[in-house]
Amino acid sequence: MLDLAWGARTDVGRRRSRNEDAYVARPPVFAVADGMGGHDRGDVAAAMAIESLATFETGPVRRSDLLAAIRRGHDTITELAVAEGASMGTTLCGVASTDGDEPGALLVFNIGDSRVYRLRRGSFAQMTHDHSVVQELLDDGSIAPAQARSHPERHVVTRSLGAGGHLDIDWWTVEPETGDRYLICSDGLVKEVDVATIATIIESDRAPQELADELVAASLEAGGNDNITVVVVEIRRATPGKSSNLVEVETNPRDISGPTTPSGARGPAEPVVVAHLTSKEVNP
Ligand code: MN
């Protein structure tokens, strides 16, 4: 079992009357859900998605069980939406310690535009790929990164739990290293605080709870236009002596629930490094 330390914080922000984000932060699952703005009951959808993951106890969890739980959450939200004639949905992303499959393994999963980042040996990188209209426009070169922040459809996601139909889950199995820090957050952080600032905070020599507190404070200071949720997980000790046969990026089509994984090299094997830090920059 991985030796982990973690911290978490959520805040309604300065503009919204309700917090439609939800999270779980305790082994073996760390996840953030962002109920859809503009949907009728985003807070309910986010809570249901998290509830589906919060049932796991501290012991080993299997990847297939975790993915099945996400799908159950999707089905439950969809059923409620149909029953109530309401429109609701939520993003969901996070990391889970899947010792049930491989000692020390970490599962990274994502649906929507909440994000998982990783700090490893001074490199801060986004692990997940957003499922959003803006990301698709960026991918095909229709817009430049500078245009993304102000794009009128910047809040529109292309995948979510609760939208009905088939659920595509991006997931990867990664091998954590001692000292890694994983940041799981809703867009209320990344749409307010630039990534270099986030990286600097994550790199600083403080406990995960302090890091989560500071990231939320930074987002509030920058405007707090959305709900903000931050979960920070630190690998205090990776499983020692583990064999290196774990595939860093796994796109296994044989999973019982039939995962859809991103094609191409967008997985953690080649994460998009968004900031390189040095101790000099961090502690001048
Ligand atoms: Mn949001």
Coordinates of C-alpha atoms and ligand atoms in Angstrom, one line a residue:
M1 CA 0.0 0.0 0.0
L2 CA 1.2 3.5 -0.8
D3 CA 2.1 5.8 2.0
L4 CA 0.0 8.9 1.3
A5 CA -0.6 12.3 2.7
W6 CA -3.4 14.5 1.5
G7 CA -5.4 17.6 1.9
A8 CA -8.6 19.0 0.4
R9 CA -10.6 22.2 0.3
T10 CA -13.7 23.4 -1.4
D11 CA -15.2 26.9 -1.6
V12 CA -18.4 28.3 -3.1
G13 CA -16.4 31.3 -4.5
R14 CA -17.4 34.9 -4.6
R15 CA -20.1 34.9 -7.3
R16 CA -22.1 31.7 -7.0
S17 CA -24.8 31.1 -4.4
R18 CA -24.4 27.3 -4.3
N19 CA -21.4 25.1 -4.4
E20 CA -21.9 22.5 -7.1
D21 CA -18.5 20.9 -6.7
A22 CA -18.0 17.8 -4.5
Y23 CA -15.0 15.7 -3.6
V24 CA -13.8 12.7 -1.8
A25 CA -10.3 12.6 -0.3
R26 CA -9.4 9.5 1.6
P27 CA -7.6 6.3 0.6
P28 CA -8.1 4.6 -1.7
V29 CA -9.9 7.3 -3.8
F30 CA -9.3 11.0 -4.3
A31 CA -11.7 12.7 -6.7
V32 CA -13.3 16.0 -7.7
A33 CA -16.7 16.4 -9.4
D34 CA -18.0 19.7 -10.8
G35 CA -21.8 19.8 -11.3
M36 CA -22.7 21.4 -14.5
G37 CA -23.3 25.1 -14.5
G38 CA -26.5 25.8 -16.3
H39 CA -28.0 22.5 -15.5
D40 CA -30.8 22.4 -13.0
R41 CA -29.3 20.3 -10.3
G42 CA -25.5 20.2 -10.7
D43 CA -24.9 19.9 -7.0
V44 CA -27.0 16.7 -6.8
A45 CA -25.2 15.2 -9.8
A46 CA -21.7 16.0 -8.3
A47 CA -22.7 14.6 -4.9
M48 CA -24.0 11.4 -6.5
A49 CA -20.9 10.9 -8.5
I50 CA -18.7 11.3 -5.4
E51 CA -21.0 9.0 -3.4
S52 CA -20.5 6.2 -5.9
L53 CA -16.7 6.4 -5.2
A54 CA -16.9 7.1 -1.5
T55 CA -18.2 3.5 -0.8
F56 CA -14.7 2.0 -1.1
E57 CA -13.1 1.2 2.2
T58 CA -9.5 1.7 3.0
G59 CA -8.4 -1.7 1.7
P60 CA -7.2 -2.6 -1.8
V61 CA -9.5 -1.7 -4.6
R62 CA -9.5 -3.2 -8.1
R63 CA -9.4 -1.0 -11.2
S64 CA -12.5 -2.8 -12.7
D65 CA -14.5 -2.2 -9.5
L66 CA -13.6 1.5 -9.5
L67 CA -14.5 2.0 -13.1
A68 CA -17.8 0.1 -12.5
A69 CA -18.6 2.4 -9.6
I70 CA -18.1 5.4 -11.9
R71 CA -20.5 3.8 -14.4
R72 CA -23.0 3.2 -11.7
G73 CA -22.8 6.8 -10.7
H74 CA -23.4 7.8 -14.3
D75 CA -26.5 5.5 -14.5
T76 CA -27.9 6.7 -11.2
I77 CA -27.6 10.3 -12.2
T78 CA -29.1 9.6 -15.7
E79 CA -32.0 7.8 -14.1
L80 CA -32.8 10.6 -11.7
A81 CA -32.5 13.2 -14.5
V82 CA -35.0 11.2 -16.6
A83 CA -37.4 10.6 -13.6
E84 CA -37.4 14.3 -12.7
G85 CA -37.3 15.6 -16.3
A86 CA -34.3 17.6 -15.2
S87 CA -31.1 18.4 -16.9
M88 CA -28.1 17.5 -14.7
G89 CA -24.6 16.3 -15.1
T90 CA -21.1 16.4 -13.6
T91 CA -17.5 16.1 -14.4
L92 CA -15.4 13.6 -12.5
C93 CA -11.7 13.1 -12.2
G94 CA -9.2 11.8 -9.8
V95 CA -6.6 9.2 -8.7
A96 CA -7.1 5.9 -6.9
S97 CA -4.7 3.5 -5.3
T98 CA -5.5 0.3 -7.1
D99 CA -3.5 -2.1 -5.0
G100 CA -6.0 -4.8 -5.9
D101 CA -4.4 -5.1 -9.3
E102 CA -0.8 -4.2 -8.8
P103 CA 0.9 -3.2 -5.5
G104 CA 1.6 0.5 -5.5
A105 CA -0.3 1.2 -8.7
L106 CA -2.3 4.4 -9.1
L107 CA -5.3 4.8 -11.4
V108 CA -5.9 8.2 -13.0
F109 CA -9.3 8.8 -14.4
N110 CA -11.2 11.6 -16.1
I111 CA -14.6 12.6 -17.6
G112 CA -15.1 16.3 -18.4
D113 CA -12.9 19.3 -17.8
S114 CA -11.8 19.0 -14.1
R115 CA -8.1 18.1 -14.1
V116 CA -5.4 16.0 -12.6
Y117 CA -1.9 17.4 -12.6
R118 CA 1.3 15.9 -11.3
L119 CA 4.4 17.4 -9.8
R120 CA 7.4 15.1 -10.3
R121 CA 11.0 16.0 -9.8
G122 CA 10.4 19.7 -10.5
S123 CA 8.1 19.2 -13.5
F124 CA 4.5 20.2 -13.2
A125 CA 2.3 18.5 -15.8
Q126 CA -1.3 18.2 -16.7
M127 CA -2.1 14.5 -16.9
T128 CA -5.7 14.6 -18.0
H129 CA -7.0 15.9 -21.3
D130 CA -10.1 18.1 -21.1
H131 CA -13.3 16.9 -22.7
S132 CA -14.5 20.4 -23.7
V133 CA -15.5 22.4 -26.8
V134 CA -12.5 24.7 -26.2
Q135 CA -10.1 21.8 -26.0
E136 CA -11.4 20.4 -29.3
L137 CA -10.9 23.8 -30.9
L138 CA -7.4 24.0 -29.5
D139 CA -6.7 20.4 -30.7
D140 CA -7.6 21.1 -34.3
G141 CA -5.9 24.5 -34.3
S142 CA -9.1 26.6 -34.6
I143 CA -8.2 28.8 -31.7
A144 CA -5.0 29.8 -30.0
P145 CA -4.4 29.1 -26.3
A146 CA -4.7 32.8 -25.6
Q147 CA -8.3 32.7 -26.9
A148 CA -9.4 29.8 -24.8
R149 CA -9.9 31.8 -21.6
S150 CA -12.4 34.2 -23.0
H151 CA -14.1 31.8 -25.4
P152 CA -17.9 32.0 -25.1
E153 CA -18.1 28.2 -24.9
R154 CA -15.3 27.8 -22.4
H155 CA -17.7 26.1 -19.9
V156 CA -19.1 23.6 -22.3
V157 CA -18.0 20.0 -21.7
T158 CA -18.2 17.2 -24.3
R159 CA -18.3 14.4 -21.8
S160 CA -20.0 14.1 -18.4
L161 CA -21.7 11.8 -16.0
G162 CA -25.5 11.9 -16.2
A163 CA -25.8 12.9 -19.8
G164 CA -27.3 9.5 -20.6
G165 CA -26.0 6.9 -23.2
H166 CA -22.6 5.4 -23.2
L167 CA -20.0 6.8 -20.8
D168 CA -16.5 7.2 -22.1
I169 CA -13.9 7.2 -19.3
D170 CA -10.3 8.2 -19.9
W171 CA -8.1 6.2 -17.5
W172 CA -4.5 5.3 -17.1
T173 CA -2.5 3.2 -14.7
V174 CA 0.6 5.0 -13.5
E175 CA 3.5 4.1 -11.2
P176 CA 3.9 6.7 -8.5
E177 CA 7.3 7.8 -7.2
T178 CA 8.1 8.9 -3.7
G179 CA 7.7 12.7 -3.6
D180 CA 5.1 12.9 -6.4
R181 CA 2.3 15.4 -5.7
Y182 CA -1.0 14.9 -7.5
L183 CA -3.3 17.9 -7.8
I184 CA -7.0 17.2 -8.6
C185 CA -9.1 20.3 -9.1
S186 CA -12.2 21.8 -10.6
D187 CA -12.0 24.5 -13.3
G188 CA -12.7 27.1 -10.6
L189 CA -9.0 26.9 -9.9
V190 CA -7.4 26.7 -13.4
K191 CA -9.7 29.3 -14.9
E192 CA -8.7 31.9 -12.3
V193 CA -5.1 31.2 -11.4
D194 CA -2.4 30.8 -14.1
V195 CA -0.6 27.5 -14.2
A196 CA 2.8 28.9 -13.3
T197 CA 1.4 30.2 -10.0
I198 CA -0.3 26.9 -9.3
A199 CA 3.0 25.1 -10.0
T200 CA 4.9 27.4 -7.7
I201 CA 2.5 26.8 -4.8
I202 CA 2.4 23.0 -5.4
E203 CA 6.2 22.9 -5.3
S204 CA 6.5 24.7 -2.1
D205 CA 7.6 22.9 1.0
R206 CA 4.4 22.6 2.9
A207 CA 1.9 19.9 3.9
P208 CA -0.9 19.0 1.4
Q209 CA -3.6 20.6 3.4
E210 CA -1.7 23.9 3.5
L211 CA -1.2 23.6 -0.3
A212 CA -4.9 23.0 -0.9
D213 CA -5.8 26.0 1.4
E214 CA -3.4 28.3 -0.5
L215 CA -4.6 27.3 -3.9
V216 CA -8.2 28.0 -3.0
A217 CA -7.1 31.3 -1.5
A218 CA -5.3 32.2 -4.7
S219 CA -8.4 31.5 -6.7
L220 CA -10.6 33.6 -4.5
E221 CA -8.1 36.4 -4.7
A222 CA -8.1 36.2 -8.4
G223 CA -11.9 36.6 -8.6
G224 CA -13.6 33.5 -7.3
N225 CA -16.0 33.5 -10.2
D226 CA -16.8 29.8 -9.9
N227 CA -16.8 27.1 -7.2
I228 CA -13.3 26.0 -6.3
T229 CA -12.3 22.5 -5.3
V230 CA -8.7 21.3 -4.7
V231 CA -7.4 17.9 -3.6
V232 CA -3.7 17.4 -3.1
V233 CA -2.2 13.9 -2.7
E234 CA 1.5 13.4 -1.9
I235 CA 3.3 10.1 -2.3
R236 CA 5.3 9.9 0.9
R237 CA 6.6 6.5 0.0
A238 CA 6.0 4.5 -3.2
T239 CA 6.0 0.7 -2.8
P240 CA 9.7 -0.2 -2.5
G241 CA 11.4 -2.8 -4.7
K242 CA 8.4 -3.0 -7.0
S243 CA 9.1 -4.4 -10.4
S244 CA 9.0 -2.0 -13.3
N245 CA 6.7 -4.1 -15.4
L246 CA 3.8 -1.7 -14.8
V247 CA 2.9 0.0 -18.0
E248 CA 2.9 3.7 -17.5
V249 CA 0.2 4.4 -20.0
E250 CA -2.4 1.7 -20.3
T251 CA -5.0 1.7 -22.9
N252 CA -6.4 -1.7 -22.2
P253 CA -9.5 -2.5 -24.3
R254 CA -10.2 -5.6 -22.4
D255 CA -11.5 -4.0 -19.3
I256 CA -14.8 -5.5 -18.5
S257 CA -16.6 -2.2 -18.8
G258 CA -15.0 -1.3 -22.0
P259 CA -13.1 1.9 -21.3
T260 CA -12.4 4.5 -23.9
T261 CA -9.0 5.9 -23.5
P262 CA -7.5 8.8 -25.4
S263 CA -5.7 7.8 -28.5
G264 CA -2.3 9.2 -29.2
A265 CA 0.2 10.3 -26.7
R266 CA -1.9 12.3 -24.3
G267 CA -1.5 10.0 -21.4
P268 CA 0.9 10.4 -18.5
A269 CA 3.8 8.8 -20.4
E270 CA 4.2 12.1 -22.1
P271 CA 2.3 14.5 -19.9
V272 CA 2.0 18.1 -21.1
V273 CA 4.6 19.8 -19.0
V274 CA 3.3 23.2 -18.2
A275 CA 6.0 24.4 -15.8
H276 CA 9.5 23.5 -15.0
L277 CA 10.5 24.5 -11.5
T278 CA 13.9 24.7 -9.9
S279 CA 14.6 25.1 -6.2
K280 CA 16.1 28.5 -7.1
E281 CA 12.9 29.7 -8.5
V282 CA 10.9 28.4 -5.6
N283 CA 13.1 29.5 -2.8
P284 CA 15.0 32.5 -4.0
Ligands
MN1 MN -16.7 24.7 -12.3

